[in-house]
Coordinates of C-alpha atoms in Angstrom, one line a residue:
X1 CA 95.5 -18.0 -93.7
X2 CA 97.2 -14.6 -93.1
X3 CA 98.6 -13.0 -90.0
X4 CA 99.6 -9.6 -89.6
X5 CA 102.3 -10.3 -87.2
X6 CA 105.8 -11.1 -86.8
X7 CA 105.7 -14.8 -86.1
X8 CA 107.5 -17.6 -87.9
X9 CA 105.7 -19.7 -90.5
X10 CA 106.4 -23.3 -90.4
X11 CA 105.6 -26.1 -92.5
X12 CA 104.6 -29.4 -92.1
X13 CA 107.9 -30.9 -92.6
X14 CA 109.2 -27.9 -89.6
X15 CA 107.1 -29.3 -86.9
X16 CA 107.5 -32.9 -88.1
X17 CA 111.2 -32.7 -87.5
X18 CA 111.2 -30.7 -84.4
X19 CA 109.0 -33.4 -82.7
X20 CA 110.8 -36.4 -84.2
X21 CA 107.6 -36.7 -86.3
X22 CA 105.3 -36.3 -83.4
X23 CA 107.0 -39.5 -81.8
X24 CA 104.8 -40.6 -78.8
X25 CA 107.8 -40.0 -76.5
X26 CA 107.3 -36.4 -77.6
X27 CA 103.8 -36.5 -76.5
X28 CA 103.1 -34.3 -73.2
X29 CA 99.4 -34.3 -73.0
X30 CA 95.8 -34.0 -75.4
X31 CA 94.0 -30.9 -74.5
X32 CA 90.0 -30.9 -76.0
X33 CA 91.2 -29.9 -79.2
X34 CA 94.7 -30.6 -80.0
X35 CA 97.8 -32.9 -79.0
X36 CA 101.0 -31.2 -77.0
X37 CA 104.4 -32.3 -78.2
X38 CA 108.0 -31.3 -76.9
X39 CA 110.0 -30.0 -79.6
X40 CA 113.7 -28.8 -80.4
X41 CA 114.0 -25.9 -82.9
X42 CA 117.5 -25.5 -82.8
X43 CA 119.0 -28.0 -85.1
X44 CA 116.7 -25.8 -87.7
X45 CA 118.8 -22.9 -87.8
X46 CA 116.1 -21.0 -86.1
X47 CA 117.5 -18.3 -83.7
X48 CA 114.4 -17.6 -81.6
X49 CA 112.8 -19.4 -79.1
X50 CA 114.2 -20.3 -75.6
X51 CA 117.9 -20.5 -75.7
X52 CA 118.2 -24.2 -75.5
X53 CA 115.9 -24.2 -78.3
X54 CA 113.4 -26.4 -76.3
X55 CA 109.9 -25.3 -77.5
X56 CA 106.4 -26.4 -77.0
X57 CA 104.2 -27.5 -80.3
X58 CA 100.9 -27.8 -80.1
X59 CA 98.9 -29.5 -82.9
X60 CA 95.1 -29.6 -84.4
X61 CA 93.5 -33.1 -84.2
X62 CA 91.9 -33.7 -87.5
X63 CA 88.8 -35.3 -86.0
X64 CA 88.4 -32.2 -83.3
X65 CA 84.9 -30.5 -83.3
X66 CA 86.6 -27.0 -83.8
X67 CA 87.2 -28.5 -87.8
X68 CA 83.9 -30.2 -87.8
X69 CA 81.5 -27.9 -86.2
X70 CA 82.8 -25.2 -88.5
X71 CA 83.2 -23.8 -92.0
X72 CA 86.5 -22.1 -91.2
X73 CA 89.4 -24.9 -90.4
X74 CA 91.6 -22.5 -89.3
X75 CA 88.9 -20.2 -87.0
X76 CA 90.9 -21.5 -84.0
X77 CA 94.5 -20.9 -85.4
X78 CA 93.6 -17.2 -86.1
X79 CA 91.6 -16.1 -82.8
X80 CA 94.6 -17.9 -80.9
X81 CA 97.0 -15.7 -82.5
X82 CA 95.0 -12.3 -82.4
X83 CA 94.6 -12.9 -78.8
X84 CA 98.2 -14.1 -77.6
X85 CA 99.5 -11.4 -80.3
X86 CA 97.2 -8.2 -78.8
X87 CA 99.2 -5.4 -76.8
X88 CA 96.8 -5.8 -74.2
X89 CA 97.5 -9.4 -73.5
X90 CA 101.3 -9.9 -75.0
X91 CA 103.7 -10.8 -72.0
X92 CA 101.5 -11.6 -69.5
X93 CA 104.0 -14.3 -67.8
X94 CA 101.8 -16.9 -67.2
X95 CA 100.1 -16.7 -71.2
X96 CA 102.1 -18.6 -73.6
X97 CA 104.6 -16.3 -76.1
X98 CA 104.1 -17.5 -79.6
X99 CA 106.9 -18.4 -82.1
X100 CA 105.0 -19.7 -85.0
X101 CA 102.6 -21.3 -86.7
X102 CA 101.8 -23.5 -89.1
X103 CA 98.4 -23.9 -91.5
X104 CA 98.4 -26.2 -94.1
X105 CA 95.5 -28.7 -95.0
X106 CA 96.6 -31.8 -93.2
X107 CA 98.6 -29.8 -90.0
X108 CA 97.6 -26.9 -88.4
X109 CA 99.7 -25.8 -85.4
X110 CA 101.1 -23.4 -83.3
X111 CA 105.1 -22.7 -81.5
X112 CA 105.1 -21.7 -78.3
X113 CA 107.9 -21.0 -76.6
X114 CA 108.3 -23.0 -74.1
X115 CA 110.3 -25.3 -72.4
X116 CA 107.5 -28.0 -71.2
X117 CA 108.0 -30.0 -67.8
X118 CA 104.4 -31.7 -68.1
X119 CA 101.0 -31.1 -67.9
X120 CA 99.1 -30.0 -64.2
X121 CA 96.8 -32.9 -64.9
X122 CA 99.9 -35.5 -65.2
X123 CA 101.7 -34.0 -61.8
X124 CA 98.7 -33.4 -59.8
X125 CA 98.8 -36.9 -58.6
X126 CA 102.7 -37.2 -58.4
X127 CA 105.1 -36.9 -55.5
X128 CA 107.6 -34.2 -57.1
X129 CA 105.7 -31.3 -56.8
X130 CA 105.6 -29.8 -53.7
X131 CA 103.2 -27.9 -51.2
X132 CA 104.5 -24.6 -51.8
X133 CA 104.9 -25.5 -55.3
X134 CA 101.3 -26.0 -55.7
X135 CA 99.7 -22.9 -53.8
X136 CA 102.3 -21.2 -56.6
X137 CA 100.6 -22.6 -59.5
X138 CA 97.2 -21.6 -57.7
X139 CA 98.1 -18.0 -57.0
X140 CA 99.7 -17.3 -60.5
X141 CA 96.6 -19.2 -62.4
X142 CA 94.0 -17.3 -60.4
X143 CA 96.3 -13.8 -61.0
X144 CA 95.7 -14.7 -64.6
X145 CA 92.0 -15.4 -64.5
X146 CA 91.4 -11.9 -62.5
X147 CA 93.6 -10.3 -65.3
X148 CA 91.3 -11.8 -67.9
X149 CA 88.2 -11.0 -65.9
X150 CA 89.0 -7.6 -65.3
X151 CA 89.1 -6.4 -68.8
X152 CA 86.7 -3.8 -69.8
X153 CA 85.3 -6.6 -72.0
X154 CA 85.7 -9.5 -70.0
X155 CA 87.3 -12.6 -71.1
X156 CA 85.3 -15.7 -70.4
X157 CA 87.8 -19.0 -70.9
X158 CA 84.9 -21.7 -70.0
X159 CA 86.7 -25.2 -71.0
X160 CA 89.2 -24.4 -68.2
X161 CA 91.1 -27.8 -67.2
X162 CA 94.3 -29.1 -65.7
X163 CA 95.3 -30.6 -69.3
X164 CA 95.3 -27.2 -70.7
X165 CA 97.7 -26.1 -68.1
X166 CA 101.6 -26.5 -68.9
X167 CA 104.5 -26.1 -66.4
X168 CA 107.7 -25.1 -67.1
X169 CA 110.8 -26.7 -65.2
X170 CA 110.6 -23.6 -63.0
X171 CA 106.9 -24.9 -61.8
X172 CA 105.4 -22.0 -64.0
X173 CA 101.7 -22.2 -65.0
X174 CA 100.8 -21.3 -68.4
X175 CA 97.7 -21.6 -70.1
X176 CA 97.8 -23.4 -73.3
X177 CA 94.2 -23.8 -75.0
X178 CA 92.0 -20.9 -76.1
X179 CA 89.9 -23.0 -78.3
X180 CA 86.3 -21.7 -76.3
X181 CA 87.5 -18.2 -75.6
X182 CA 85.0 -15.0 -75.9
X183 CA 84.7 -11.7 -75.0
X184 CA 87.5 -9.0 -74.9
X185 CA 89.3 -8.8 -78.6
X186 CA 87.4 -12.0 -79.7
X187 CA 84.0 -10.6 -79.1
X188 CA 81.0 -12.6 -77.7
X189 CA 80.2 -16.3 -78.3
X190 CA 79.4 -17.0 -81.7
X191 CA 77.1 -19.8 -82.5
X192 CA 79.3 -21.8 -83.9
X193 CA 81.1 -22.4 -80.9
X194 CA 78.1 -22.6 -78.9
X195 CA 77.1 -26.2 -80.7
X196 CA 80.7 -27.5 -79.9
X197 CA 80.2 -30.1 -77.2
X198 CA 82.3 -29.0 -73.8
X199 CA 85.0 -31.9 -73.4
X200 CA 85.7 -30.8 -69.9
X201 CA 83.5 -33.2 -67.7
X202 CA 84.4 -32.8 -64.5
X203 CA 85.6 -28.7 -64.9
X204 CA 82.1 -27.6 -66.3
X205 CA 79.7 -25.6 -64.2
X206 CA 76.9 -27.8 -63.0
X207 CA 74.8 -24.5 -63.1
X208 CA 75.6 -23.3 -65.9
X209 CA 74.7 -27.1 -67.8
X210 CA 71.7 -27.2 -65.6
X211 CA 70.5 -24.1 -67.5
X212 CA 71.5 -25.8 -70.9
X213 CA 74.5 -23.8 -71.5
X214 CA 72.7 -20.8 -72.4
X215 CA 74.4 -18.7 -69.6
X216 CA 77.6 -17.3 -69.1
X217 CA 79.6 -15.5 -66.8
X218 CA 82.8 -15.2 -65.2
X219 CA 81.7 -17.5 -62.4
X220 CA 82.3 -20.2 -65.2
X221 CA 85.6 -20.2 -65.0
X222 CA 85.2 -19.9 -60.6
X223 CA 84.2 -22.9 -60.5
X224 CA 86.7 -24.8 -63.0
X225 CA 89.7 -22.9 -61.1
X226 CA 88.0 -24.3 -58.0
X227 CA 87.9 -27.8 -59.3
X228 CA 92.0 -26.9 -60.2
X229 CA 92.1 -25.7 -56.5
X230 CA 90.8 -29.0 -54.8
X231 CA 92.6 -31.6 -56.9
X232 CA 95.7 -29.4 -56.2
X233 CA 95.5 -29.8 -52.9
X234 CA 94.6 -33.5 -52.2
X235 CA 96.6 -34.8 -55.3
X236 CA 94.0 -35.7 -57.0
X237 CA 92.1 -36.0 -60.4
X238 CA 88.7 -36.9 -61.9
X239 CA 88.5 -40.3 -62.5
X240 CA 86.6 -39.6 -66.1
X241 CA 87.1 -43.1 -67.5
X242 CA 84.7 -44.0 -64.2
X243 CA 82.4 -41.8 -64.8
X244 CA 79.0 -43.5 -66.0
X245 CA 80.3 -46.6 -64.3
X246 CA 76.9 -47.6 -62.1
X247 CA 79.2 -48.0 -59.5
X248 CA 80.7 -45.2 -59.2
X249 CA 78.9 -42.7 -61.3
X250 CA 79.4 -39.1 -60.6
X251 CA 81.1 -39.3 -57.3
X252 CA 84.6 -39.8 -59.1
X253 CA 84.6 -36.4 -60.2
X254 CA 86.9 -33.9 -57.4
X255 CA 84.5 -31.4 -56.6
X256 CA 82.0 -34.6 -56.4
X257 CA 84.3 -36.0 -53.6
X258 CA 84.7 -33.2 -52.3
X259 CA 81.2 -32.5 -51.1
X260 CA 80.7 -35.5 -50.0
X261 CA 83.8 -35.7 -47.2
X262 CA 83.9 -32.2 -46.8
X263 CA 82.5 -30.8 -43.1
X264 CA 83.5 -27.0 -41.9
X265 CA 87.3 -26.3 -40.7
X266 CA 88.1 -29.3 -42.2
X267 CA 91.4 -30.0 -44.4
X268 CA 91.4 -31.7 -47.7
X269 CA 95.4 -31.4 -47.9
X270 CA 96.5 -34.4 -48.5
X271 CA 98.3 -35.5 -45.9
X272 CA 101.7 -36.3 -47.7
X273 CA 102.2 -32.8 -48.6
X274 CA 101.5 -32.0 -44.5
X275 CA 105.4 -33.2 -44.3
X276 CA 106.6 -29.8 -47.0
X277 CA 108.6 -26.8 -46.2
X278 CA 106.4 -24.1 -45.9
X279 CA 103.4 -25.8 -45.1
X280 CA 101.3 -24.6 -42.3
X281 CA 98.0 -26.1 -40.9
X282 CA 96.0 -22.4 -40.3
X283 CA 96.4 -22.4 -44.2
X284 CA 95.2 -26.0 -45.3
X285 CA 91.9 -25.3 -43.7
X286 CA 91.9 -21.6 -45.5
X287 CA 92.7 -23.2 -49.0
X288 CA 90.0 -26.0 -48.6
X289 CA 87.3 -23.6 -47.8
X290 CA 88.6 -21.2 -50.3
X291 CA 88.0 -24.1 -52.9
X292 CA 84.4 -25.5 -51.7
X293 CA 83.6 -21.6 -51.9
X294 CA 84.4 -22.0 -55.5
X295 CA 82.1 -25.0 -56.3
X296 CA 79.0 -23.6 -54.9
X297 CA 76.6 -24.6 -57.3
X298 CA 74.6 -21.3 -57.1
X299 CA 77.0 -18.6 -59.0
X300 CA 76.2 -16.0 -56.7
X301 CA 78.0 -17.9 -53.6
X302 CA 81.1 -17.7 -55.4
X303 CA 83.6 -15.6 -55.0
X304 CA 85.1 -13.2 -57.7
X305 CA 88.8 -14.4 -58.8
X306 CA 89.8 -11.0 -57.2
X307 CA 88.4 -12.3 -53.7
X308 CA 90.6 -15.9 -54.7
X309 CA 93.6 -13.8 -55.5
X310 CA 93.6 -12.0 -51.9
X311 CA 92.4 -15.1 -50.3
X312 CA 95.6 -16.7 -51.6
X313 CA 97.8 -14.1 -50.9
X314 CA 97.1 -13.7 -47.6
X315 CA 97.9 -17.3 -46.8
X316 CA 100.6 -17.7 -43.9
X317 CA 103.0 -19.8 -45.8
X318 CA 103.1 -16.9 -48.2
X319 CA 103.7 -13.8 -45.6
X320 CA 106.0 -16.1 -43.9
X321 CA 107.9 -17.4 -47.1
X322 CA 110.6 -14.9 -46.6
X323 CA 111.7 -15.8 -43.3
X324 CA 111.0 -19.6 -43.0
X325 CA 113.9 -21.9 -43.4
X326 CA 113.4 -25.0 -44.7
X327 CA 112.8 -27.5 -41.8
X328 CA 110.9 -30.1 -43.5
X329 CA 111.8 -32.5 -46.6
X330 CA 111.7 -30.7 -49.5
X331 CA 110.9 -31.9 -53.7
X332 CA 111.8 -30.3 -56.5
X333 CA 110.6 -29.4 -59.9
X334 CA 112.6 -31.9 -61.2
X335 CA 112.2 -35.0 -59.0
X336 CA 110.8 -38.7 -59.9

């Protein structure tokens, strides 16, 4: 593979000993194509990266449909780089800034730099993230899906989940798989990646599947960032490994749930994050209609992620933020 860009090339035996040789305990999350590890580049003699050399690696799995559904191994690898790499998308702060990569038969990978605190899907759930942490991670994740959308060429991302979002020990969102990308630079869907199955049950448009996935638009990616929104919110996630239970069956998926107890100027906060700094009831019932807006399954009910990005921002606990003083127990990034 060649790339005409600046960025390290690593081997094998690099990414191996950053990530004590992908040691589970490095092991952040599995996003639908690849597995996220911690690594530490420093003890390399690399002098790039974050200064504590702390970086993020992310890793092909062997057995992943974007290998086996096409001819080109490394198609992934190289549209992932042209994109992060482009003038018109380098820097954005919530995008990932690339180190590296490596593409040998057996590992294919790419550096980010990044110092990783975990996945949104593993902290959703958790008690150390906090109210105004979360609305945070909603308004800078929706800023970066209107800046995507907004291209001339718009950028469709369409297997949008909370595994493919990483924070940083600041509580920074940054999107970390590209592997269904299209528009923009990459150009439309090719049918390649049209066969490869959508392993995002849960995040996929209902509408979209219910017209056999031959129709896409931005409100795609509405709907998954909705689905983000509500399990934000009332710390919860979609219970996949229930799904097809008889039981159970569909209703363990958020936006599921959500229709189901939802009823207008209602709250879907949970109610432990009612106790944080900064949180104020006007906005709980803004923010829960703001996401059932979202998972309308008609397309055309949904609102654009511009509409998401002034909804959020005009949010009290955000026009307040400056003058409120904390008053409430507060979390941190960094918590247990």
């Amino acid at each position: 593979m060649s790339c005409e860009t600046n960025l390290v090339v690593f081997t094998s035996e690099d990414l191996k000993l950053c990530t004590n040789n992908f040691h589970r305990n490095n092991l952040i999350g599995l996003t639908q194509f690849c597995k996220l590890y911690s690594g530490q580049i420093k003890q390399q003699g690399f002098s790039i990266g974050s200064q504590a050399g702390d970086v993020t690696v992310k890793v092909w799995d062997e057995r992943s449909s974007c290998i086996t559904f096409t001819n080109d191994e490394f198609l992934m690898v190289k549209e992932e780089i042209q994109f992060l790499t482009h003038p018109s998308i380098k820097g954005h702060p919530n995008l990932v800034n690339l180190i590296g990569y490596c593409c040998e038969k057996e590992v294919k990978g790419i550096i980010y730099d990044l110092s990783p605190w975990d996945t949104l899907h593993n902290l959703i759930p958790k008690d150390n993230m906090n109210w105004v942490q979360r609305v945070n991670v909603l308004l800078q994740f929706a800023q970066l899906l209107e800046f995507l959308h907004n291209k001339e060429k718009p950028y469709l991302l369409l297997n949008i989940n909370a595994s493919h979002i990483m924070l940083d020990w600041e509580g920074k969102p940054t999107l970390v798989d590209y592997g269904l990308i299209s528009g923009g630079i990459i150009g439309e869907m090719t049918p390649l990646k049209k066969k490869m199955p959508m392993d995002t049950i849960g995040f996929v448009d209902p509408f979209f599947a219910a017209k056999g996935g031959s129709y896409w638009d931005t409100s795609c990616d509405v709907f998954s960032f909705g689905v983000i929104l509500l399990g934000l919110i009332a710390k919860r996630n979609s219970e996949l490994e229930n799904v097809g239970k008889p039981q159970l069956s569909l209703d363990s998926l958020v936006h599921n749930w959500a229709k189901n107890v939802y009823r207008p100027s209602f709250s879907l906060v949970h109610r432990s994050l009612q106790e944080d700094w900064g949180y104020f009831a006007e906005d709980s019932t803004a923010i829960t209609k703001l996401g059932m807006r979202c998972v309308e399954f008609f397309q055309v009910n949904r609102p654009t992620m511009k509409k998401v990005v002034e909804c959020l921002q005009g949010l009290l606990g955000f026009r307040r933020l400056e003058d409120a003083r904390p008053n409430k127990r507060e979390k941190t990034c960094h918590g247990n």
